[in-house]
């Protein structure tokens, strides 16, 4: 009986050793495929890179860096505006990959921002807004997330406003507000919450980064959206005046940054 137990113990040790050796070999193979994928990724050969990362995950499904790289390689292949089956599959593969990353690492910033930006590029603005809000909840100082939500709201106002103007026979350059008072009031009720939230988001982005030109410019554009649905010409003029102030702030910031960049360049040359 003792000899039988010793034989069993020896067999178990050998089996565990073989399994451990096999695991180590697979991990080495996974790393090798990962390195190949990284080289292909850096060479912008994203399709080949995705295949290498898939091979790496076949050897080691827990290799999170390979899963992140693979999802990013799919993201880089997505063509904005194309609804071909191939392109939509690439988008799905990217989204699924980033979701798997988040399942293992819920606070992964790259995965969250990639999902948000991909939904935005796909034109799925509600999903993009939802994911940017998740980013804000996790990273409260992520200025780009505030900015993107503001842009989404502005987009949801701008397009239907221009369609309403065209329907009423108003050209883009015609001064406002929208001339049909009844339709203007109804439209204002619909879009005013979007305007209010957009201003809140853009303002927060500028608080985080006082030199954020893009956010400043969209504050200007949002005030112009508000002006075109203003209840009267006086309010229309006031809102456009505020918009003009933000145009000037944007220009002043751009000039100051350009001058600072020029000084830094001169200093570096000296």
Backbone as numpy.savetxt, mean C-alpha at the origin, in Angstrom:
# Nx Ny Nz CAx CAy CAz Cx Cy Cz
15.26 -60.00 27.42 14.44 -58.79 27.42 15.30 -57.53 27.42
16.37 -57.54 28.25 17.25 -56.37 28.29 17.91 -56.13 26.95
18.33 -57.23 26.31 18.97 -57.09 25.01 17.99 -56.54 23.98
16.73 -56.99 24.08 15.70 -56.50 23.17 15.47 -55.01 23.36
15.47 -54.56 24.61 15.27 -53.14 24.90 16.44 -52.30 24.37
17.66 -52.88 24.54 18.83 -52.16 24.04 18.78 -52.02 22.52
18.35 -53.09 21.86 18.22 -53.03 20.39 17.19 -52.01 19.96
16.08 -51.97 20.71 15.02 -51.01 20.39 15.51 -49.58 20.60
16.24 -49.36 21.68 16.77 -48.04 21.97 17.76 -47.61 20.90
18.61 -48.57 20.51 19.60 -48.26 19.47 18.92 -47.90 18.16
17.88 -48.66 17.80 17.14 -48.40 16.56 16.47 -47.03 16.60
15.94 -46.66 17.78 15.27 -45.37 17.93 16.27 -44.23 17.78
17.46 -44.39 18.38 18.49 -43.36 18.28 18.92 -43.18 16.83
19.09 -44.31 16.14 19.48 -44.25 14.73 18.41 -43.57 13.88
17.14 -43.90 14.19 16.04 -43.30 13.43 15.98 -41.80 13.66
16.09 -41.40 14.92 16.06 -39.97 15.22 17.24 -39.25 14.59
18.39 -39.91 14.60 19.56 -39.32 13.97 19.37 -39.14 12.49
18.75 -40.15 11.86 18.51 -40.07 10.42 17.52 -38.95 10.10
16.47 -38.83 10.95 15.49 -37.77 10.74 16.13 -36.40 10.91
16.97 -36.28 11.93 17.66 -35.01 12.16 18.57 -34.66 11.00
19.26 -35.67 10.50 20.16 -35.44 9.36 19.36 -35.03 8.13
18.20 -35.70 7.93 17.35 -35.38 6.80 16.82 -33.95 6.91
16.44 -33.53 8.12 15.94 -32.17 8.34 17.02 -31.15 8.03
18.24 -31.43 8.48 19.34 -30.51 8.22 19.63 -30.40 6.73
19.58 -31.54 6.04 19.82 -31.53 4.59 18.75 -30.69 3.89
17.48 -30.88 4.29 16.39 -30.10 3.68 16.53 -28.61 3.96
16.98 -28.28 5.16 17.18 -26.87 5.49 18.29 -26.26 4.64
19.36 -27.03 4.42 20.45 -26.56 3.56 19.97 -26.37 2.13
19.16 -27.32 1.65 18.60 -27.20 0.31 17.68 -25.98 0.21
16.90 -25.77 1.25 16.00 -24.62 1.27 16.81 -23.31 1.19
17.88 -23.24 1.95 18.72 -22.05 1.94 19.36 -21.84 0.56
19.75 -22.94 -0.06 20.35 -22.84 -1.39 19.35 -22.28 -2.39
18.11 -22.79 -2.35 17.06 -22.28 -3.26 16.71 -20.83 -2.92
16.73 -20.51 -1.64 16.47 -19.13 -1.22 17.51 -18.19 -1.82
18.78 -18.57 -1.73 19.84 -17.73 -2.27 19.70 -17.56 -3.78
19.34 -18.65 -4.47 19.11 -18.54 -5.92 17.96 -17.57 -6.20
16.93 -17.68 -5.41 15.77 -16.80 -5.59 16.12 -15.35 -5.35
16.91 -15.09 -4.33 17.31 -13.71 -4.03 18.12 -13.12 -5.19
19.02 -13.94 -5.75 19.82 -13.45 -6.89 18.92 -13.15 -8.09
17.94 -14.02 -8.34 17.01 -13.79 -9.45 16.15 -12.56 -9.18
15.73 -12.39 -7.92 14.92 -11.24 -7.53 15.70 -9.95 -7.76
16.96 -9.93 -7.32 17.79 -8.73 -7.49 18.06 -8.43 -8.96
18.00 -9.48 -9.80 18.17 -9.29 -11.24 16.85 -8.96 -11.93
15.80 -8.75 -11.13 14.43 -8.43 -11.57 13.81 -9.56 -12.40
14.31 -10.77 -12.24 13.70 -11.94 -12.88 12.73 -12.54 -11.87
11.59 -11.88 -11.71 10.68 -12.20 -10.61 9.98 -13.55 -10.78
9.69 -13.94 -12.01 9.05 -15.23 -12.24 9.96 -16.37 -11.81
11.23 -16.31 -12.21 12.20 -17.34 -11.81 12.41 -17.31 -10.30
12.46 -16.11 -9.74 12.64 -15.98 -8.29 11.51 -16.66 -7.54
10.27 -16.46 -8.00 9.12 -17.07 -7.33 9.23 -18.59 -7.35
9.73 -19.16 -8.44 9.91 -20.61 -8.53 10.97 -21.09 -7.54
12.05 -20.34 -7.42 13.09 -20.71 -6.46 12.57 -20.66 -5.03
11.80 -19.65 -4.72 11.25 -19.53 -3.38 10.23 -20.65 -3.11
9.49 -21.05 -4.14 8.56 -22.17 -3.99 9.33 -23.45 -3.68
10.46 -23.63 -4.36 11.29 -24.81 -4.10 11.84 -24.77 -2.68
12.25 -23.59 -2.23 12.77 -23.45 -0.87 11.71 -23.82 0.16
10.49 -23.39 -0.08 9.39 -23.71 0.84 9.04 -25.19 0.80
9.27 -25.83 -0.34 9.06 -27.28 -0.41 9.99 -28.02 0.52
11.20 -27.53 0.68 12.17 -28.15 1.59 11.95 -27.72 3.04
11.52 -26.47 3.21 11.33 -25.95 4.57 10.14 -25.00 4.58
8.94 -25.54 4.84 7.71 -24.72 4.80 7.70 -23.60 5.84
8.57 -23.66 6.84 8.58 -22.65 7.90 9.57 -21.53 7.61
10.19 -21.54 6.44 11.18 -20.52 6.11 10.44 -19.23 5.73
10.20 -18.38 6.72 9.34 -17.21 6.54 9.92 -16.23 5.53
11.24 -16.09 5.51 11.84 -15.14 4.57 11.58 -15.56 3.13
11.55 -16.87 2.87 11.26 -17.35 1.51 9.82 -17.05 1.14
8.92 -17.23 2.10 7.50 -16.96 1.84 7.28 -15.47 1.58
7.98 -14.63 2.32 7.85 -13.18 2.13 8.40 -12.77 0.77
9.57 -13.30 0.44 10.18 -12.99 -0.86 9.28 -13.48 -2.00
8.71 -14.67 -1.85 7.88 -15.21 -2.93 6.66 -14.33 -3.17
5.99 -13.93 -2.10 4.82 -13.05 -2.24 5.21 -11.73 -2.88
6.37 -11.21 -2.51 6.84 -9.96 -3.09 7.19 -10.13 -4.57
7.74 -11.29 -4.92 8.05 -11.56 -6.33 6.77 -11.60 -7.16
5.70 -12.17 -6.61 4.41 -12.14 -7.31 3.91 -10.70 -7.42
4.04 -9.95 -6.31 3.58 -8.55 -6.31 4.27 -7.75 -7.40
5.55 -7.99 -7.60 6.31 -7.24 -8.59 5.90 -7.58 -10.02
5.25 -8.74 -10.20 4.83 -9.14 -11.54 3.45 -8.61 -11.90
2.71 -8.11 -10.90 1.36 -7.63 -11.16 1.38 -6.39 -12.04
0.54 -6.37 -13.06 0.44 -5.24 -13.99 -0.83 -4.46 -13.68
-0.67 -3.24 -13.19 -1.82 -2.43 -12.81 -2.70 -2.15 -14.02
-4.00 -2.37 -13.85 -4.96 -2.09 -14.91 -5.32 -3.28 -15.77
-4.51 -4.33 -15.71 -4.80 -5.52 -16.51 -5.70 -6.47 -15.73
-6.77 -6.93 -16.40 -7.69 -7.88 -15.76 -7.60 -9.26 -16.41
-6.48 -9.54 -17.07 -6.31 -10.85 -17.69 -6.30 -11.92 -16.61
-6.72 -13.14 -16.94 -6.71 -14.23 -15.95 -5.32 -14.45 -15.35
-4.29 -14.34 -16.19 -2.93 -14.55 -15.69 -2.55 -13.49 -14.66
-2.91 -12.24 -14.96 -2.57 -11.15 -14.05 -3.35 -11.26 -12.75
-4.61 -11.63 -12.84 -5.42 -11.77 -11.63 -4.94 -12.93 -10.77
-4.43 -13.99 -11.40 -3.86 -15.11 -10.64 -2.61 -14.66 -9.90
-1.79 -13.86 -10.57 -0.59 -13.33 -9.93 -0.97 -12.51 -8.69
-2.01 -11.68 -8.84 -2.48 -10.87 -7.71 -2.94 -11.76 -6.57
-3.70 -12.79 -6.90 -4.20 -13.72 -5.87 -3.04 -14.44 -5.17
-2.06 -14.88 -5.96 -0.91 -15.57 -5.38 -0.17 -14.64 -4.42
-0.03 -13.38 -4.82 0.64 -12.41 -3.95 -0.15 -12.18 -2.66
-1.46 -11.98 -2.79 -2.29 -11.74 -1.61 -2.28 -12.96 -0.69
-2.41 -14.15 -1.26 -2.38 -15.37 -0.45 -1.05 -15.51 0.27
0.03 -15.19 -0.45 1.36 -15.31 0.15 1.53 -14.37 1.33
1.13 -13.13 1.16 1.27 -12.16 2.25 0.34 -12.52 3.43
-0.83 -13.07 3.12 -1.71 -13.51 4.20 -1.06 -14.64 5.01
-0.36 -15.54 4.32 0.34 -16.62 5.02 1.47 -16.06 5.89
2.14 -15.03 5.39 3.17 -14.38 6.20 2.55 -13.81 7.47
1.40 -13.13 7.32 0.74 -12.53 8.48 0.22 -13.59 9.45
-0.14 -14.75 8.94 -0.59 -15.83 9.82 0.53 -16.27 10.76
1.76 -16.15 10.29 2.92 -16.53 11.10 3.53 -15.34 11.82
3.33 -14.15 11.27 3.92 -12.93 11.84 2.90 -11.80 11.70
1.92 -11.73 12.62 0.79 -10.79 12.47 1.18 -9.33 12.34
2.34 -8.95 12.83 2.74 -7.55 12.77 3.70 -7.25 11.64
3.75 -8.12 10.63 4.70 -7.92 9.54 4.31 -6.71 8.71
5.10 -5.65 8.79 4.76 -4.39 8.13 4.78 -4.52 6.61
5.79 -5.22 6.09 5.89 -5.38 4.63 4.66 -6.08 4.08
4.22 -7.13 4.75 3.05 -7.87 4.27 1.81 -6.99 4.27
1.62 -6.24 5.35 0.43 -5.39 5.45 0.43 -4.29 4.40
1.57 -3.62 4.24 1.62 -2.52 3.28 1.53 -3.04 1.84
2.05 -4.24 1.61 1.98 -4.82 0.26 0.55 -5.18 -0.10
-0.19 -5.75 0.84 -1.59 -6.08 0.60 -2.38 -4.80 0.32
-2.15 -3.77 1.15 -2.87 -2.51 0.98 -2.59 -1.88 -0.38
-1.31 -1.87 -0.77 -0.96 -1.23 -2.04 -1.46 -2.04 -3.24
-1.46 -3.37 -3.10 -1.94 -4.20 -4.20 -3.44 -4.01 -4.41
-4.20 -3.98 -3.34 -5.64 -3.73 -3.47 -5.89 -2.36 -4.10
-5.08 -1.37 -3.73 -5.23 -0.03 -4.32 -4.97 -0.08 -5.82
-3.89 -0.75 -6.21 -3.57 -0.86 -7.63 -4.62 -1.65 -8.40
-5.29 -2.57 -7.74 -6.34 -3.37 -8.37 -7.65 -2.58 -8.48
-7.70 -1.42 -7.85 -8.93 -0.62 -7.87 -9.95 -1.06 -6.84
-9.56 -1.95 -5.94 -10.46 -2.40 -4.88 -10.26 -1.47 -3.68
-10.86 -0.28 -3.79 -10.56 0.80 -2.86 -11.06 0.53 -1.45
-12.18 -0.16 -1.32 -12.69 -0.44 0.03 -11.73 -1.37 0.77
-11.22 -2.39 0.07 -10.24 -3.29 0.69 -8.94 -2.54 1.00
-8.53 -1.69 0.07 -7.31 -0.91 0.29 -7.46 -0.02 1.52
-8.63 0.60 1.65 -8.86 1.46 2.80 -8.85 0.66 4.10
-9.47 -0.51 4.07 -9.51 -1.36 5.26 -8.10 -1.74 5.70
-7.25 -2.11 4.74 -5.89 -2.53 5.09 -5.04 -1.35 5.52
-5.26 -0.18 4.94 -4.51 0.98 5.42 -4.92 1.37 6.83
-6.17 1.15 7.17 -6.60 1.41 8.55 -5.95 0.40 9.50
-5.79 -0.85 9.06 -5.08 -1.83 9.87 -3.63 -1.41 10.10
-3.02 -0.84 9.06 -1.64 -0.36 9.19 -1.58 0.75 10.23
-2.54 1.69 10.17 -2.58 2.79 11.13 -2.75 2.25 12.55
-3.62 1.26 12.70 -3.86 0.68 14.02 -2.60 0.03 14.59
-1.76 -0.50 13.70 -0.54 -1.19 14.14 0.66 -0.25 14.18
0.71 0.65 13.21 1.83 1.61 13.11 1.25 3.03 13.03
0.95 3.64 14.17 0.22 4.92 14.18 0.93 6.07 13.48
2.22 5.96 13.25 2.95 7.05 12.61 3.29 6.75 11.15
2.59 5.82 10.55 2.82 5.47 9.14 2.09 6.48 8.27
2.79 7.52 7.87 2.15 8.64 7.17 1.52 8.21 5.86
2.13 7.25 5.17 1.61 6.82 3.87 0.22 6.22 3.97
-0.08 5.58 5.09 -1.40 4.96 5.27 -2.48 6.04 5.39
-2.19 7.08 6.17 -3.14 8.19 6.28 -3.34 8.84 4.91
-2.24 9.08 4.24 -2.29 9.70 2.92 -3.14 8.88 1.96
-2.95 7.57 1.94 -3.67 6.71 1.00 -5.17 6.71 1.28
-5.55 6.66 2.54 -6.98 6.72 2.86 -7.56 8.04 2.37
-6.81 9.12 2.55 -7.27 10.41 2.04 -7.45 10.41 0.54
-6.49 9.82 -0.17 -6.58 9.75 -1.64 -7.78 8.91 -2.07
-8.03 7.82 -1.36 -9.18 6.97 -1.68 -10.47 7.76 -1.54
-10.61 8.50 -0.45 -11.82 9.30 -0.25 -11.95 10.37 -1.32
-10.84 11.04 -1.64 -10.88 12.07 -2.69 -11.31 11.46 -4.02
-10.79 10.29 -4.33 -11.13 9.61 -5.59 -12.62 9.29 -5.64
-13.17 8.87 -4.50 -14.59 8.52 -4.46 -15.49 9.74 -4.61
-14.95 10.91 -4.38 -15.71 12.14 -4.57 -15.50 12.72 -5.96
-14.25 12.72 -6.40 -13.89 13.42 -7.64 -14.61 12.85 -8.87
-14.55 11.55 -9.04 -15.11 10.96 -10.26 -16.61 11.20 -10.39
-17.42 10.88 -9.36 -18.87 11.16 -9.52 -19.20 12.65 -9.61
-18.36 13.49 -8.99 -18.60 14.94 -9.12 -18.41 15.38 -10.56
-17.36 14.90 -11.20 -17.12 15.27 -12.59 -18.22 14.71 -13.51
-18.72 13.53 -13.19 -19.82 12.96 -13.97 -21.08 13.80 -13.81
-21.34 14.29 -12.60 -22.51 15.13 -12.36 -22.37 16.46 -13.10
-21.19 17.04 -13.09 -20.95 18.27 -13.84 -21.24 18.07 -15.33
-20.73 16.96 -15.87 -20.94 16.69 -17.29 -22.42 16.50 -17.59
-23.11 15.82 -16.68 -24.55 15.59 -16.85 -25.31 16.91 -16.88
-24.83 17.90 -16.13 -25.49 19.21 -16.07 -24.98 20.18 -17.13
-24.09 19.68 -18.00 -23.57 20.51 -19.07 -22.48 21.47 -18.64
-21.86 21.20 -17.50 -20.77 22.05 -17.02 -19.44 21.47 -17.47
-18.58 22.34 -17.99 -17.24 21.90 -18.37 -16.34 21.87 -17.13
-15.21 21.18 -17.28 -14.29 21.06 -16.15 -13.82 22.42 -15.67
-13.60 23.34 -16.60 -13.06 24.66 -16.24 -14.13 25.64 -15.79
-15.40 25.28 -15.91 -16.47 26.18 -15.48 -16.43 26.37 -13.97
-16.59 27.61 -13.50 -16.57 27.84 -12.04 -17.79 27.20 -11.38
-17.64 26.86 -10.11 -18.73 26.27 -9.35 -19.42 27.32 -8.49
-20.22 26.90 -7.57 -20.50 25.48 -7.29 -21.41 24.84 -8.35
-21.62 23.53 -8.22 -22.51 22.81 -9.14 -23.84 23.55 -9.21
-24.28 23.81 -10.43 -25.35 24.80 -10.62 -26.75 24.34 -10.22
-27.02 23.04 -10.26 -28.35 22.57 -9.85 -28.37 22.40 -8.33
-29.07 23.28 -7.63 -29.02 23.32 -6.17 -29.50 22.02 -5.54
-30.58 21.45 -6.09 -31.13 20.23 -5.50 -30.14 19.07 -5.62
-29.57 18.89 -6.82 -28.62 17.79 -7.01 -27.32 18.06 -6.25
-26.95 19.34 -6.17 -25.73 19.70 -5.43 -25.89 19.35 -3.95
-27.04 19.67 -3.39 -27.26 19.39 -1.97 -27.26 17.89 -1.70
-27.90 17.14 -2.58 -27.95 15.69 -2.39 -26.55 15.08 -2.50
-25.79 15.57 -3.46 -24.44 15.05 -3.64 -23.55 15.45 -2.47
-23.73 16.66 -1.96 -22.94 17.14 -0.82 -23.16 16.25 0.40
-24.39 15.85 0.62 -24.69 14.97 1.76 -23.97 13.63 1.61
-23.83 13.19 0.37 -23.18 11.90 0.10 -21.67 11.96 0.31
-21.05 13.06 -0.13 -19.59 13.09 -0.15 -18.97 13.87 1.01
-19.74 14.64 1.73 -19.16 15.43 2.82 -18.43 14.59 3.86
-18.95 13.41 4.26 -18.18 12.56 5.18 -16.84 12.13 4.60
-16.80 11.91 3.29 -15.54 11.55 2.64 -14.55 12.72 2.72
-15.04 13.93 2.48 -14.19 15.12 2.54 -13.64 15.31 3.95
-14.51 15.18 4.95 -14.10 15.41 6.33 -13.01 14.41 6.73
-13.22 13.15 6.38 -12.22 12.14 6.73 -10.93 12.34 5.95
-11.05 12.72 4.68 -9.85 12.96 3.86 -9.00 14.06 4.48
-9.62 15.17 4.85 -8.87 16.26 5.47 -8.21 15.81 6.77
-8.93 15.03 7.55 -8.37 14.51 8.80 -7.13 13.66 8.53
-7.21 12.80 7.51 -6.10 11.91 7.19 -4.91 12.68 6.63
-5.16 13.59 5.70 -4.06 14.37 5.12 -3.40 15.25 6.19
-4.21 15.83 7.05 -3.67 16.69 8.11 -2.78 15.89 9.04
-3.22 14.68 9.38 -2.40 13.83 10.26 -1.09 13.46 9.58
-1.14 13.20 8.28 0.08 12.87 7.54 1.06 14.04 7.57
0.55 15.26 7.45 1.42 16.44 7.49 1.93 16.69 8.91
1.15 16.34 9.92 1.64 16.44 11.30 2.83 15.51 11.52
2.74 14.31 10.95 3.84 13.36 11.08 5.06 13.83 10.31
4.82 14.36 9.10 5.90 14.85 8.25 5.52 16.22 7.71
5.98 17.29 8.36 5.62 18.64 7.93 6.06 19.00 6.52
6.92 18.17 5.92 7.37 18.43 4.54 6.69 17.51 3.52
5.58 16.92 3.90 4.90 15.95 3.04 4.13 16.68 1.95
4.80 16.95 0.83 4.21 17.73 -0.25 2.95 17.11 -0.82
2.98 15.80 -1.05 1.83 15.14 -1.67 0.57 15.31 -0.82
0.71 15.17 0.50 -0.45 15.34 1.38 -0.94 16.78 1.34
0.00 17.73 1.32 -0.39 19.14 1.23 -1.18 19.41 -0.04
-0.70 18.87 -1.14 -1.38 19.09 -2.42 -2.79 18.52 -2.40
-2.96 17.36 -1.77 -4.30 16.77 -1.72 -5.22 17.50 -0.75
-4.67 18.19 0.24 -5.51 19.05 1.06 -6.10 20.15 0.18
-5.27 20.73 -0.67 -5.74 21.71 -1.64 -6.86 21.12 -2.51
-6.63 19.94 -3.05 -7.61 19.32 -3.95 -8.91 18.97 -3.22
-8.79 18.59 -1.95 -10.00 18.25 -1.18 -10.84 19.49 -0.93
-10.19 20.61 -0.62 -10.94 21.85 -0.44 -11.65 22.26 -1.72
-11.07 21.96 -2.86 -11.72 22.28 -4.14 -12.93 21.36 -4.38
-12.80 20.10 -3.92 -13.98 19.22 -3.97 -15.10 19.80 -3.12
-14.74 20.24 -1.94 -15.74 20.81 -1.03 -16.35 22.07 -1.61
-15.53 22.88 -2.28 -16.03 24.14 -2.84 -17.11 23.89 -3.89
-16.95 22.86 -4.69 -17.88 22.64 -5.79 -19.25 22.16 -5.32
-19.34 21.73 -4.06 -20.65 21.36 -3.52 -21.06 22.32 -2.41
-20.42 23.48 -2.36 -20.74 24.49 -1.34 -22.17 25.00 -1.54
-22.83 25.43 -0.47 -24.24 25.84 -0.57 -24.44 27.17 -1.28
-23.39 27.98 -1.42 -23.54 29.27 -2.07 -22.20 29.73 -2.62
-22.21 30.81 -3.41 -20.99 31.29 -4.05 -19.99 31.85 -3.04
-20.50 32.41 -1.94 -19.59 32.94 -0.92 -18.75 31.84 -0.30
-19.39 30.74 0.04 -18.66 29.61 0.62 -17.75 28.97 -0.41
-18.20 28.96 -1.65 -17.36 28.45 -2.74 -16.06 29.24 -2.82
-16.14 30.56 -2.77 -14.95 31.41 -2.84 -14.06 31.21 -1.62
-14.66 31.07 -0.45 -13.87 30.89 0.77 -13.06 29.59 0.72
-13.71 28.51 0.32 -13.04 27.22 0.28 -11.93 27.20 -0.77
-12.17 27.85 -1.90 -11.12 27.92 -2.91 -9.95 28.78 -2.44
-10.24 29.79 -1.61 -9.18 30.61 -1.05 -8.30 29.79 -0.11
-8.93 28.94 0.69 -8.17 28.04 1.58 -7.33 27.08 0.73
-7.92 26.57 -0.35 -7.19 25.69 -1.25 -5.96 26.40 -1.82
-6.13 27.65 -2.20 -5.00 28.42 -2.74 -3.88 28.56 -1.72
-4.25 28.71 -0.45 -3.24 28.81 0.61 -2.41 27.53 0.69
-3.07 26.40 0.49 -2.35 25.13 0.54 -1.50 24.92 -0.71
-1.92 25.48 -1.82 -1.06 25.45 -3.01 0.23 26.19 -2.71
0.11 27.36 -2.08 1.30 28.14 -1.76 2.18 27.43 -0.75
1.57 26.80 0.24 2.35 26.03 1.23 3.12 24.91 0.55
2.48 24.25 -0.40 3.14 23.17 -1.12 4.32 23.70 -1.92
4.12 24.81 -2.61 5.19 25.41 -3.41 6.34 25.88 -2.53
6.01 26.49 -1.38 7.05 26.96 -0.47 7.87 25.79 0.07
7.18 24.71 0.40 7.87 23.52 0.91 8.78 22.93 -0.15
8.25 22.84 -1.37 9.04 22.29 -2.47 10.29 23.13 -2.71
10.15 24.44 -2.67 11.28 25.33 -2.89 12.31 25.18 -1.77
11.83 25.12 -0.52 12.74 25.00 0.62 13.51 23.68 0.58
12.83 22.61 0.23 13.49 21.30 0.15 14.51 21.27 -0.98
14.16 21.90 -2.10 15.10 21.94 -3.23 16.35 22.74 -2.86
16.16 23.85 -2.15 17.31 24.66 -1.73 18.18 23.90 -0.74
17.53 23.18 0.18 18.29 22.39 1.17 19.07 21.28 0.48
18.44 20.66 -0.51 19.12 19.59 -1.25 20.31 20.14 -2.01
20.15 21.34 -2.58 21.24 21.97 -3.32 22.41 22.30 -2.39
22.09 22.80 -1.19 23.14 23.12 -0.22 23.89 21.86 0.21
23.13 20.78 0.43 23.77 19.51 0.83 24.69 19.00 -0.27
24.28 19.16 -1.52 25.09 18.71 -2.63 26.39 19.51 -2.73
26.28 20.81 -2.53 27.47 21.67 -2.56 28.42 21.31 -1.42
27.85 21.06 -0.24 28.67 20.70 0.92 29.38 19.38 0.69
28.68 18.42 0.06 29.28 17.12 -0.21 30.44 17.24 -1.20
30.30 18.13 -2.18 31.35 18.33 -3.16 32.58 19.01 -2.57
32.31 19.89 -1.56 33.43 20.55 -0.88 34.18 19.55 0.01
